[in-house]
C-alpha cells in the first residue's frame, strides 16, 4: 500500500516550458487535492477534485490546469511555467470530500528558471 | 473558516511533554480544530482533530477550552523525531475542500 505517490520528485524548467505533475493514490479515496508550498510558508490549495469527474478551483488556480484521469489519478499541468511557480507541490487525498484526514504525498520540488 | 494564531517557535526537551498552544477566538459552533505536522521536506501528516471534547490518540492529546477559543496540542513524551512544524487549523468538517495552513509553530526537540 503505497499511499499517495507523486512524480517527478524534482524538476527544473525554463520559463515558458510546460509540464505535468502526476499524482496517484491506492487507498480508493474519492477526493484529491493539489497544494503548493513556497519557502517558509504554509500550504495553499491550487485545485481539488471532490469526486471522479469533478474539479474545482482553490485559492491560487491561475497558471494551472488539472485533470482527474480516473479515481486513482489527479494531474496538475503548468502550460507556460513562470519563475513565480517555483515551489514544492503536494498532492493529497481523502476518503470523502470533507474527510477528516488528508493523506499527503512526498511532494515535487519544481524550480522555474 | 476561523483564523488561528500560534507561536512561531518553541523548544522542548526530549522525553518531556510538549504543549503547543493555538488561539482561535473567532471559531464558529460548527468548526472543528485540526492539527497537522510537517517534518522537514515531507508532506504534512494528520495528528488529531476535535470539536468540543478533549481527544486522545496514539500520537497526541487535544485539549479544547470550554469556550472553544483556544486549544492545546500535547505530545506526551517528545522525541527527536517530533521536531517539525505544527499547524493548527480550524474548519467546518463538511467542507469539501481546503485545509488552510498558516505559518504554524516550529517545534525543536532537543536531546
Coordinates of C-alpha atoms in Angstrom, one line a residue, chain A residues 10-111:
Chain A
X10 CA 12.4 17.1 -8.7
X11 CA 12.1 19.2 -11.9
X12 CA 13.8 22.2 -13.3
X13 CA 12.1 24.1 -16.1
X14 CA 12.8 27.1 -18.2
X15 CA 10.3 30.0 -18.3
X16 CA 7.6 29.2 -20.8
X17 CA 8.1 25.4 -20.8
X18 CA 5.2 23.2 -19.9
X19 CA 5.0 20.1 -17.7
X20 CA 2.5 17.8 -15.9
X21 CA 2.9 16.7 -12.3
X22 CA 1.4 13.3 -11.7
X23 CA -0.3 12.1 -8.5
X24 CA -1.8 8.7 -7.8
X25 CA -3.4 7.1 -4.7
X26 CA -4.1 3.5 -3.9
X27 CA -6.5 4.0 -1.0
X28 CA -9.7 4.1 -3.0
X29 CA -10.2 7.7 -1.9
X30 CA -12.8 9.8 -3.7
X31 CA -11.3 13.3 -3.2
X32 CA -7.9 14.6 -4.3
X33 CA -6.1 17.9 -3.9
X34 CA -3.2 19.9 -5.2
X35 CA -1.3 22.3 -2.9
X36 CA 1.8 24.5 -3.3
X37 CA 4.2 25.5 -0.6
X38 CA 6.6 28.4 -1.0
X39 CA 9.6 28.7 1.2
X40 CA 8.7 29.5 4.8
X41 CA 5.0 29.5 4.1
X42 CA 2.1 27.2 4.8
X43 CA 0.3 25.2 2.0
X44 CA -2.1 26.9 -0.4
X45 CA -4.7 25.0 -2.3
X46 CA -4.5 25.1 -6.1
X47 CA -7.2 22.8 -7.3
X48 CA -9.3 20.0 -5.8
X49 CA -11.4 17.2 -7.1
X50 CA -14.3 16.2 -4.7
X51 CA -15.0 13.1 -6.7
X52 CA -14.1 11.4 -10.0
X53 CA -15.3 13.6 -12.9
X54 CA -15.3 16.9 -10.9
X55 CA -12.7 19.5 -10.4
X56 CA -12.8 23.0 -8.8
X57 CA -10.5 25.9 -8.2
X58 CA -8.8 26.5 -4.9
X59 CA -7.1 29.6 -3.6
X60 CA -4.4 30.0 -6.2
X61 CA -5.5 28.4 -9.5
X62 CA -4.1 30.9 -12.0
X63 CA -1.5 29.3 -14.3
X64 CA -2.5 25.8 -13.6
X65 CA -4.9 23.2 -15.0
X66 CA -5.9 19.8 -13.6
X67 CA -7.3 16.5 -14.8
X68 CA -8.9 13.8 -12.7
X69 CA -8.0 11.0 -15.0
X70 CA -9.8 8.3 -13.0
X71 CA -10.4 7.7 -9.4
X72 CA -6.8 7.0 -8.6
X73 CA -5.0 9.7 -10.6
X74 CA -5.1 13.5 -10.4
X75 CA -2.6 15.5 -12.5
X76 CA -1.5 19.1 -12.4
X77 CA -0.4 20.9 -15.6
X78 CA 1.7 24.0 -16.0
X79 CA 1.1 25.3 -19.5
X80 CA 3.7 28.0 -19.5
X81 CA 5.9 27.9 -16.5
X82 CA 6.9 31.2 -14.7
X83 CA 9.5 31.8 -12.0
X84 CA 6.7 32.6 -9.6
X85 CA 5.6 28.9 -9.9
X86 CA 8.9 27.8 -8.3
X87 CA 7.6 25.9 -5.3
X88 CA 7.0 22.5 -3.7
X89 CA 3.8 20.8 -4.9
X90 CA 1.9 18.4 -2.7
X91 CA -0.9 16.1 -3.7
X92 CA -3.3 14.8 -1.1
X93 CA -6.4 12.6 -0.9
X94 CA -9.3 11.8 1.4
X95 CA -11.9 9.1 1.5
X96 CA -14.7 11.6 1.2
X97 CA -15.0 15.2 0.5
X98 CA -14.7 16.9 3.8
X99 CA -12.9 13.9 5.2
X100 CA -11.1 14.4 8.4
X101 CA -7.7 13.2 7.5
X102 CA -5.9 14.2 4.3
X103 CA -3.1 11.9 3.2
X104 CA -0.3 13.7 1.6
X105 CA 2.3 12.7 -1.0
X106 CA 6.0 13.3 -0.6
X107 CA 6.0 16.4 -2.9
X108 CA 7.5 17.6 -6.2
X109 CA 10.2 20.2 -6.0
X110 CA 9.9 22.5 -9.0
X111 CA 12.3 25.2 -10.0

